[in-house]
XYZ file of N, CA and C in Angstrom:
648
model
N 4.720 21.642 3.341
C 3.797 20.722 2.662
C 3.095 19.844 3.691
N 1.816 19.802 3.777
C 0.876 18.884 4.486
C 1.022 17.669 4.218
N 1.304 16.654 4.892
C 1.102 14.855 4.727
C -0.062 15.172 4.078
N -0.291 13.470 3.568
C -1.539 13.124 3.150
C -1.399 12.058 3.548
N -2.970 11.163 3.878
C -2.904 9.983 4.102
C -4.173 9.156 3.621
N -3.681 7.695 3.773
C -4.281 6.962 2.871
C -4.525 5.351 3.476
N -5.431 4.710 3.038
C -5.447 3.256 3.374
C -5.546 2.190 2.444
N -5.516 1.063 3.224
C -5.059 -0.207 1.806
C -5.737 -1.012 2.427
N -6.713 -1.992 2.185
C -7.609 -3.373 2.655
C -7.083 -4.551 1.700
N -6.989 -5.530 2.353
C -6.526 -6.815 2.053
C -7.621 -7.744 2.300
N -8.779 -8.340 1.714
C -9.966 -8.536 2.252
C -9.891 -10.305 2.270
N -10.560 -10.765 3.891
C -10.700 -11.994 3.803
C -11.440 -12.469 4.769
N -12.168 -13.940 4.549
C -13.188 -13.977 6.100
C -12.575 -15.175 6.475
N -12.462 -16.077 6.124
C -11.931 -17.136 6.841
C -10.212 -17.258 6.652
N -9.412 -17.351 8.134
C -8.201 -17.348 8.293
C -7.805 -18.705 7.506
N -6.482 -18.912 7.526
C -5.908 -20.120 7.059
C -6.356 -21.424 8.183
N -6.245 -22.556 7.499
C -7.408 -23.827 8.626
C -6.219 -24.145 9.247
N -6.699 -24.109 10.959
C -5.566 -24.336 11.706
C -4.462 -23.262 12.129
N -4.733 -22.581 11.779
C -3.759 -21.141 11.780
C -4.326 -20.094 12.907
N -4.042 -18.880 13.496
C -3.865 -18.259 13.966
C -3.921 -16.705 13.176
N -3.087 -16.881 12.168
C -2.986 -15.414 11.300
C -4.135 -14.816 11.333
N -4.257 -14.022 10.281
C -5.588 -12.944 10.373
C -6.008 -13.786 8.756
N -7.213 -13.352 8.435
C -7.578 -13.466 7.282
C -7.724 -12.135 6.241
N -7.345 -11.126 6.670
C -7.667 -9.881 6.154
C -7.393 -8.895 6.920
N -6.714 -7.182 6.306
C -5.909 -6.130 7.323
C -6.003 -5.154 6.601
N -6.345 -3.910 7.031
C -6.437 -2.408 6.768
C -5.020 -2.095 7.265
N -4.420 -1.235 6.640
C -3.084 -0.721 7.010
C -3.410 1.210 6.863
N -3.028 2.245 7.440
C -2.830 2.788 7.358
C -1.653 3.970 7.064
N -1.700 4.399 6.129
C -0.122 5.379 5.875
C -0.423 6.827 6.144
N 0.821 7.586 5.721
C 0.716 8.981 5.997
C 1.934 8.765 5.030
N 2.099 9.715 3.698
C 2.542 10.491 2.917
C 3.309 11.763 3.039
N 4.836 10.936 3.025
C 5.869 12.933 3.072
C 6.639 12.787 1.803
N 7.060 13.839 1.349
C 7.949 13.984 0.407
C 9.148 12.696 0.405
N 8.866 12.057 -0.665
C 9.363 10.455 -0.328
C 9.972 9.641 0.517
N 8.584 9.926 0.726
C 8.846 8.920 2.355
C 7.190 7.836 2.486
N 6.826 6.769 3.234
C 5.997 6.298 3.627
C 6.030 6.408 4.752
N 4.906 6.182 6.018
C 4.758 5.828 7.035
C 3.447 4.953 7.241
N 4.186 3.957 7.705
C 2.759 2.906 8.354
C 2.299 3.305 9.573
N 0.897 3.399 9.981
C 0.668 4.482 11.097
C -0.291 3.115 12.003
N -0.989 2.548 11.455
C -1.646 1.232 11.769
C -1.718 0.828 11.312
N -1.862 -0.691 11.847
C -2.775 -1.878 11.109
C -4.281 -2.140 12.072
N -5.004 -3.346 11.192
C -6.558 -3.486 12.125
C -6.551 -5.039 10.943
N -6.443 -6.206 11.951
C -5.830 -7.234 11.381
C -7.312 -8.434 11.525
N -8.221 -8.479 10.831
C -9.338 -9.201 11.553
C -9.308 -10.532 10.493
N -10.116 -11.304 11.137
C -11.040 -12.664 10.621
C -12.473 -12.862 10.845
N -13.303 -13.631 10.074
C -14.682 -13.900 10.274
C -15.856 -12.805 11.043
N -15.395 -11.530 9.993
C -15.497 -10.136 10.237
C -16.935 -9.775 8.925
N -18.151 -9.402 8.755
C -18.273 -8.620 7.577
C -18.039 -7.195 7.885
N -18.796 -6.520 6.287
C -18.021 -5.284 5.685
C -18.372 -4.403 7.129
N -19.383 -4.791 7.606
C -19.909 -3.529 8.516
C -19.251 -3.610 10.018
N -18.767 -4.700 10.452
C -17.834 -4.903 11.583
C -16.599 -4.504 11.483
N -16.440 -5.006 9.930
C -15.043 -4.024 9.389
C -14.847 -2.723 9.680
N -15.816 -1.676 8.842
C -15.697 -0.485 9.351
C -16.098 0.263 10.458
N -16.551 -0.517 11.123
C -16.803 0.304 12.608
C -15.287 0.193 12.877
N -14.715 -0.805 13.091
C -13.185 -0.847 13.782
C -12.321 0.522 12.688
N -12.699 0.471 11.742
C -11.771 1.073 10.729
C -11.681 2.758 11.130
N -13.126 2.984 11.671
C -13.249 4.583 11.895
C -13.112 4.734 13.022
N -13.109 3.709 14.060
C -12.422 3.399 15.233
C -10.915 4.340 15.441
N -10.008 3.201 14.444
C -8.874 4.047 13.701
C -8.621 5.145 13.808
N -9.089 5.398 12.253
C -9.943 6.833 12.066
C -9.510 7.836 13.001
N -10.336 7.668 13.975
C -10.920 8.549 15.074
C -9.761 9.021 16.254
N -8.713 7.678 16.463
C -8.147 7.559 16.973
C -6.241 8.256 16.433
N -5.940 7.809 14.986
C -5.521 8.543 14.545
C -5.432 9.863 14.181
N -6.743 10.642 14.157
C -6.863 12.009 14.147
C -6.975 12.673 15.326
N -6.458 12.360 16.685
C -6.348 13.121 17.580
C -5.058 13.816 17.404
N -5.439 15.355 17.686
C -4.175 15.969 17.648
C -3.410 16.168 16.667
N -4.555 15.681 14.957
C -3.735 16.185 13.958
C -4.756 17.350 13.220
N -4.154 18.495 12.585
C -4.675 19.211 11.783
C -4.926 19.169 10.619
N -6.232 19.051 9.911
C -5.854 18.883 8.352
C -6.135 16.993 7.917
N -6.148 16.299 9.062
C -5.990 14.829 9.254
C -6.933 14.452 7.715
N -7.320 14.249 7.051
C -7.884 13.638 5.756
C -7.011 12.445 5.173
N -8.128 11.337 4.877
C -7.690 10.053 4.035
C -8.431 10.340 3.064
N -7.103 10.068 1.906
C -7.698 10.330 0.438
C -8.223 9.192 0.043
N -8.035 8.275 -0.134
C -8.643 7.009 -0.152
C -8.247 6.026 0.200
N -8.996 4.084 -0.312
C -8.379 3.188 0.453
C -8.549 2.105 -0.997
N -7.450 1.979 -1.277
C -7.481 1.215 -2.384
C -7.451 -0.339 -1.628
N -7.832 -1.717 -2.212
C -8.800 -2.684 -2.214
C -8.508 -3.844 -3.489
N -8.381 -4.721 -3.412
C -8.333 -5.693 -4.222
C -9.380 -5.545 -5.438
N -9.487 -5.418 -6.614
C -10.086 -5.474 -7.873
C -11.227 -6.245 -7.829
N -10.729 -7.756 -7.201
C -11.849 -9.177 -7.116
C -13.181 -8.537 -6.165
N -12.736 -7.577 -5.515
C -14.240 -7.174 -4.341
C -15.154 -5.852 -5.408
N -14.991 -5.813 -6.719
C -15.930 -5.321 -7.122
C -15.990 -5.695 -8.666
N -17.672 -5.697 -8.708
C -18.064 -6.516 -10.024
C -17.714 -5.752 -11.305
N -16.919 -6.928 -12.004
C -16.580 -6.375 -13.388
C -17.945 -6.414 -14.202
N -18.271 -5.433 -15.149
C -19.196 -5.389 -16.390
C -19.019 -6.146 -17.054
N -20.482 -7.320 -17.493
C -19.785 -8.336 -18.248
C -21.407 -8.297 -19.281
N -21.770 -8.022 -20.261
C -22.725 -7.931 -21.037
C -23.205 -9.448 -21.295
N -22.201 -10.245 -20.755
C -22.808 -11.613 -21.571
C -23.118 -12.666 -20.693
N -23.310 -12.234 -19.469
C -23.771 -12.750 -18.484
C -25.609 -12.928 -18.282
N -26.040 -13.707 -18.515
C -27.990 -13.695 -19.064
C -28.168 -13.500 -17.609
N -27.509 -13.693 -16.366
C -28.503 -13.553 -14.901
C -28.338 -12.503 -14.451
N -28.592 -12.239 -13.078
C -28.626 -11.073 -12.393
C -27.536 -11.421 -11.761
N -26.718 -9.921 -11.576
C -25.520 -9.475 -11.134
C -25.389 -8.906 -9.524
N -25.195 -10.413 -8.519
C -25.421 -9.316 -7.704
C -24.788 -8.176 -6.955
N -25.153 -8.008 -5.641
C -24.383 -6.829 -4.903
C -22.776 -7.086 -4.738
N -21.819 -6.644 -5.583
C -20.244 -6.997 -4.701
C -20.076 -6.253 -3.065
N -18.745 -6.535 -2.994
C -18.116 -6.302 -1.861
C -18.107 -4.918 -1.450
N -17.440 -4.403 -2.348
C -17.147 -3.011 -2.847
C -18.201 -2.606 -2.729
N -19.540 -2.418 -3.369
C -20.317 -2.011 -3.066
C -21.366 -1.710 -1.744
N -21.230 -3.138 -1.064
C -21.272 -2.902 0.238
C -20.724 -1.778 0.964
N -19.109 -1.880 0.939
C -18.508 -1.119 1.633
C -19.412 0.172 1.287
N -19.486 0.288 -0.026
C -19.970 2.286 -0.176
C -21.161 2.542 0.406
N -22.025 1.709 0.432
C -23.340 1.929 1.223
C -23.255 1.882 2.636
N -22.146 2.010 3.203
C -21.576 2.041 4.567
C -21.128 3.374 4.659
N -20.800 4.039 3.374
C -19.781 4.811 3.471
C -18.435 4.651 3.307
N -17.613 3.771 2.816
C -15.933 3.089 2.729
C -16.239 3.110 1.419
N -15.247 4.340 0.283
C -16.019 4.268 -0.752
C -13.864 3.536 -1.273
N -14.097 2.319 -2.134
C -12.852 1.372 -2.385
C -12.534 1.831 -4.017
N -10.923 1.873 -4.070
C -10.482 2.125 -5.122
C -9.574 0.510 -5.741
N -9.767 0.376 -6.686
C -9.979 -1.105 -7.443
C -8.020 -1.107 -7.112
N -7.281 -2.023 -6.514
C -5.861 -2.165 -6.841
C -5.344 -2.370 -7.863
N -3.727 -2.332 -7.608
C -3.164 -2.919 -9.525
C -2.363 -4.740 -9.013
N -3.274 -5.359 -9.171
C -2.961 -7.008 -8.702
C -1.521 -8.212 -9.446
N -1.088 -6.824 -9.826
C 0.102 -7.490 -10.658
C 1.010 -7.529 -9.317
N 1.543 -9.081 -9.297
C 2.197 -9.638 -8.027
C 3.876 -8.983 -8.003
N 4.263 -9.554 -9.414
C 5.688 -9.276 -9.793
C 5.913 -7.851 -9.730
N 5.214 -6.912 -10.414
C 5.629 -5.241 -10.589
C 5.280 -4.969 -8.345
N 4.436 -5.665 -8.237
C 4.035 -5.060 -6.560
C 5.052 -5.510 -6.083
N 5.797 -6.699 -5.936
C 6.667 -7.010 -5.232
C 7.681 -6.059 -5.288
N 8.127 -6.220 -6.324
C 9.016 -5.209 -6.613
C 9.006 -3.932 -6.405
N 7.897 -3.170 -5.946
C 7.912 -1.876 -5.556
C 8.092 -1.850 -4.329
N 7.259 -2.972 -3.379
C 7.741 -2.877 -2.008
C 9.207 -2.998 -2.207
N 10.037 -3.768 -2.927
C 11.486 -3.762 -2.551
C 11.979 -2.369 -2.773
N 11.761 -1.848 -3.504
C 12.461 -0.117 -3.749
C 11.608 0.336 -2.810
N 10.965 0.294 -1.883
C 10.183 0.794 -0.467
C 11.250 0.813 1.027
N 11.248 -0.391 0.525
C 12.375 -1.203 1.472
C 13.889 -0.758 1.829
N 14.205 0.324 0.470
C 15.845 0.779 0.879
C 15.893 1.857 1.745
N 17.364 2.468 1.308
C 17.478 3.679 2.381
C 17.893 4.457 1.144
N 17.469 6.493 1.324
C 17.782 6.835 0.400
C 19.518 7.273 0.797
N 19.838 8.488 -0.319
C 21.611 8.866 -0.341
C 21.840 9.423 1.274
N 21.279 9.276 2.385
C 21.535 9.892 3.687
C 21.446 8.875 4.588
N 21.222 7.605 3.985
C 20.978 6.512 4.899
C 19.428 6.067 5.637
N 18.909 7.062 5.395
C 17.345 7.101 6.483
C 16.295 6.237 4.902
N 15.588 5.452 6.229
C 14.585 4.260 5.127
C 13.537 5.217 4.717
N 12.899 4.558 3.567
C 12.336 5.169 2.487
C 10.673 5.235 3.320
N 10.774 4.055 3.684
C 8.927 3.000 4.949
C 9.574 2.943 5.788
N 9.005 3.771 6.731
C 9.078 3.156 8.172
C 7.845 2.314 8.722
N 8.099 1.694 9.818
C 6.562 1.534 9.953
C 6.305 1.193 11.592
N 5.188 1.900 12.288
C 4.823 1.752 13.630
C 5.333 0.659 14.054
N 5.663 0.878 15.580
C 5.870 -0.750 16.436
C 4.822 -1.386 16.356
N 3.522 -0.840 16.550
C 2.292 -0.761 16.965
C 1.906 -2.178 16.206
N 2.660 -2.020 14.393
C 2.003 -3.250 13.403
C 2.454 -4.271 14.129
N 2.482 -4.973 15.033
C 3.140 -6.170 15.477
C 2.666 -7.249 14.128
N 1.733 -7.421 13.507
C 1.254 -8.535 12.051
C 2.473 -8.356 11.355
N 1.922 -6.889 10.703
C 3.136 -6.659 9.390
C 4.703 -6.530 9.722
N 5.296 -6.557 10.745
C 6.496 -6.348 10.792
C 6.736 -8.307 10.749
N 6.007 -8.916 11.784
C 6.057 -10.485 11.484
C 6.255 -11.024 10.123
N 5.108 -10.730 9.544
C 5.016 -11.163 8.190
C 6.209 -10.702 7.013
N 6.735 -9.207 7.131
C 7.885 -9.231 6.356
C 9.503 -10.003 6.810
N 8.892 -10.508 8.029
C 9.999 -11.467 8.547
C 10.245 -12.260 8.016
N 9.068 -13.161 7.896
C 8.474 -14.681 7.789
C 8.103 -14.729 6.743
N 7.581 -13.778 5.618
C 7.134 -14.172 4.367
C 7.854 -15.006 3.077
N 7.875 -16.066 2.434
C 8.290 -16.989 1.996
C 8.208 -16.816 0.430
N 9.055 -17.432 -0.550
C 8.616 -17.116 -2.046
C 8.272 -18.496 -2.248
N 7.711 -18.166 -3.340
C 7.128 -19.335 -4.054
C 8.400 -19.872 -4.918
N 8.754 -21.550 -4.459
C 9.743 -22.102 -5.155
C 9.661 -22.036 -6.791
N 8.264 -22.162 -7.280
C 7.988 -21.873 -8.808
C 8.411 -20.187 -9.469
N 8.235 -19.542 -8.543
C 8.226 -18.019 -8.609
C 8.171 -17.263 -7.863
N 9.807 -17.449 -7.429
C 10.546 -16.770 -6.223
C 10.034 -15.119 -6.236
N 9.225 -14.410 -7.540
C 9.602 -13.213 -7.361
C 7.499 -12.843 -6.195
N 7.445 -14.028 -6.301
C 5.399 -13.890 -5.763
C 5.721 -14.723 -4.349
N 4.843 -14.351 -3.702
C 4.465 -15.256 -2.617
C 4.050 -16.410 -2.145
N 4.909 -17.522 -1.268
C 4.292 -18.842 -1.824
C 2.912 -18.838 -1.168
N 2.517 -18.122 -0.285
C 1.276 -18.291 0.095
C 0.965 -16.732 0.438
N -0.785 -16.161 0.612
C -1.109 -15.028 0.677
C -1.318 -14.867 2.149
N -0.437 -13.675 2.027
C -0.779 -12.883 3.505
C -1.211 -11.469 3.253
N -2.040 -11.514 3.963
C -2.841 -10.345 4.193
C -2.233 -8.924 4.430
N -1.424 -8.839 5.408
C -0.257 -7.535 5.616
C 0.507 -7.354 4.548
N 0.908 -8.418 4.017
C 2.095 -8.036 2.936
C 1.149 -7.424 1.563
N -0.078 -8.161 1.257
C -0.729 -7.831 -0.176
C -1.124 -6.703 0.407
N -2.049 -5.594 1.377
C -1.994 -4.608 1.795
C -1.126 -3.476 1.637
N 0.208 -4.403 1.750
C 1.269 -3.382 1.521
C 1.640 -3.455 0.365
N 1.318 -4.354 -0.371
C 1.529 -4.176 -2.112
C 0.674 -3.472 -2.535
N -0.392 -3.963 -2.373
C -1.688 -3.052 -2.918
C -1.202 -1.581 -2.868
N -0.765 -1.103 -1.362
C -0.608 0.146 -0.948
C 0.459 1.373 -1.513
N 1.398 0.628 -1.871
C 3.012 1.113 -2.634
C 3.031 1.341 -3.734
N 1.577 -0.176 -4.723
C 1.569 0.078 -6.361
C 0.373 1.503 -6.628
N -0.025 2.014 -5.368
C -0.641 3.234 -5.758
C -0.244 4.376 -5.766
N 1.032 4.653 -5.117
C 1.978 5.263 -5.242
C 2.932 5.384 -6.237
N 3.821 6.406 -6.344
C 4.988 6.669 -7.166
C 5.978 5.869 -6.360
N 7.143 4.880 -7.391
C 8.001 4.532 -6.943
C 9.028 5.967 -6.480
N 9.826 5.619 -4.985
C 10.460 6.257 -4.389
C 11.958 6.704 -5.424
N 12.063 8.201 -5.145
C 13.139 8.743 -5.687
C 14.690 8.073 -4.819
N 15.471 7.848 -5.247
C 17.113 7.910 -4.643
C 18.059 8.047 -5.566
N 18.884 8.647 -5.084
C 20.542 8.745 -5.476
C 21.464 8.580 -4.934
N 22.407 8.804 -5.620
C 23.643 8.347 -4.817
C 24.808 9.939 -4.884
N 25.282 10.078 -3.222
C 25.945 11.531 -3.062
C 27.206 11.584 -4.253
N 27.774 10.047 -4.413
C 29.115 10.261 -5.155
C 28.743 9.951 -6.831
N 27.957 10.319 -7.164
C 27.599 9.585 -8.400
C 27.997 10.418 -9.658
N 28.833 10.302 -10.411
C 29.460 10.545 -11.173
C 28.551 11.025 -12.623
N 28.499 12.256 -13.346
C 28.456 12.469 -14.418
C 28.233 11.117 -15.358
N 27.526 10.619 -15.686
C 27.186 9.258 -16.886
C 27.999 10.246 -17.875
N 28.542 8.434 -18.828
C 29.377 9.223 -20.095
C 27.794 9.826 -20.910
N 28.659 10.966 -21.745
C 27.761 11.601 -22.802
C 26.839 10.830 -23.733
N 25.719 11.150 -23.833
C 24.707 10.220 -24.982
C 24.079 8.852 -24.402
N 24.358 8.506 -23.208
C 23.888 7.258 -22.968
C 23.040 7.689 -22.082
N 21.657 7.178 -21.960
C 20.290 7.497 -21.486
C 20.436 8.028 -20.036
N 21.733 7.195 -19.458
C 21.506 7.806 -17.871
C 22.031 8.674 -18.443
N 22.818 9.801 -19.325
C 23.276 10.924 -19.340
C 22.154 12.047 -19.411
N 21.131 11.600 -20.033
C 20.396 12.293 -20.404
C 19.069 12.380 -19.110
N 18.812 11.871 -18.360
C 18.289 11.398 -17.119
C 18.527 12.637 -16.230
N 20.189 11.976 -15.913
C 20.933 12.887 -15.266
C 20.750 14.343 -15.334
N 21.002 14.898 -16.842
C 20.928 16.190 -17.133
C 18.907 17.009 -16.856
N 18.251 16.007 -17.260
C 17.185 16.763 -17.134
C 16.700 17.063 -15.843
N 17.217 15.929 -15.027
C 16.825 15.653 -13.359
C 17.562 16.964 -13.007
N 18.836 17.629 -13.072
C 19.523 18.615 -12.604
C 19.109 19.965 -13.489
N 18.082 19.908 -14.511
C 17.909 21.057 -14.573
C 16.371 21.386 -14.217
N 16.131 20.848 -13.485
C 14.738 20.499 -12.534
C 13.166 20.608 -13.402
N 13.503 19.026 -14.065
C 12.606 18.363 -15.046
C 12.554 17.583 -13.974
N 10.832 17.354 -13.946
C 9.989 16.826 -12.680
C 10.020 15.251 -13.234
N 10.340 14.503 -12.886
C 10.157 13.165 -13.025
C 9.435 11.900 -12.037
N 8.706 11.371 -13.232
C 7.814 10.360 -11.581
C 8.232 9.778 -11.051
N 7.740 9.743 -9.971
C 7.760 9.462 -8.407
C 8.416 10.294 -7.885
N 8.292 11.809 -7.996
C 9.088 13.016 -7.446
C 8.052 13.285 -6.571
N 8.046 13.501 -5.229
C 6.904 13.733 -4.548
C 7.477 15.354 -3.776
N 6.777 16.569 -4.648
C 7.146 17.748 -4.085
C 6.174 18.737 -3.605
């Protein structure tokens, strides 16, 4: 089976005031039979769309040395960078973000911006499956994103969201909720008693009933 690969934009122009961080980050993956790989990041500030993608195919360009077949299926993108249809709006609507990008060529797929379900998928990202080996790995190379899942903080109101937005981490949410959550089991795992839903789980999974996030 051929990888596939894919990208995620986290879009922003001005960094935090006083800060250092980035304001916005393209991450790159590559897709195996449940598995992730982070292959780059491209971590900028006070950047537009078109400075953006020169660096991006930069990437690109640079990542596809020496691979066969190399294709990005797409690059999913925050929702807010393209204009919703709104009939009841009397003015003119203008150009979004998103749209920019496509007249560049960077054609953006709208994210799913739900904080709680994203968080939570990076955490089932985050384990190891029944052999011990992690589900995401991710390049040395990200020196941002490996920081940021260091350092990233919850929100005392709502430990399960971020108390503040970082760019690497929503990238990598964005990036995971477009995906199938990752398959695991466990080697010693026992027959569920009869009639109770994991029994029935169990049985269809072993008589090789395809279930999502089966990546085959």
């Amino acid at each position: 089976m051929k990888p596939s690969y894919f990208r995620s934009l986290a879009f922003g122009y001005h960094e935090p005031i006083g800060s250092a961080e980035p304001a916005g980050c393209v991450l790159w993956f590559k897709v195996l039979p449940n598995r992730l790989r982070v292959l780059s990041e491209y971590c900028f500030s006070q950047l537009v769309e078109a400075d953006i993608w020169d660096q991006v195919q930069k990437t690109d360009r640079e990542l596809r040395k020496g691979k066969n077949g190399f294709t990005l299926a797409y690059t999913v993108a925050s929702p807010l960078l393209f204009i919703k249809p709104d009939t009841t709006y009397p003015g003119v609507i203008g150009q979004s973000i998103a749209e920019t990008c496509g007249q560049l060529g960077w054609w953006l797929l709208p994210a799913d911006l739900d904080e709680v379900n994203g968080w939570q998928r990076v955490q089932n990202w985050l384990r190891h499956d029944a052999d011990g080996e992690p589900l995401l790995t991710i390049d040395p190379s990200c020196r941002w994103l490996i920081k940021h899942l260091k350092s990233g903080l919850s929100k005392e109101t709502a430990p399960d969201t971020l108390a503040a937005g970082i760019p690497t981490l929503t990238a990598l949410r964005f990036a995971v909720m477009s995906r199938p959550s990752p398959v695991t089991t466990r080697r010693d795992q026992a027959v569920p008693p009869v009639g109770t839903p994991a029994y029935y789980m169990h049985r269809e999974r072993h008589a090789g009933v395809r279930r999502f996030g089966d990546v085959r």
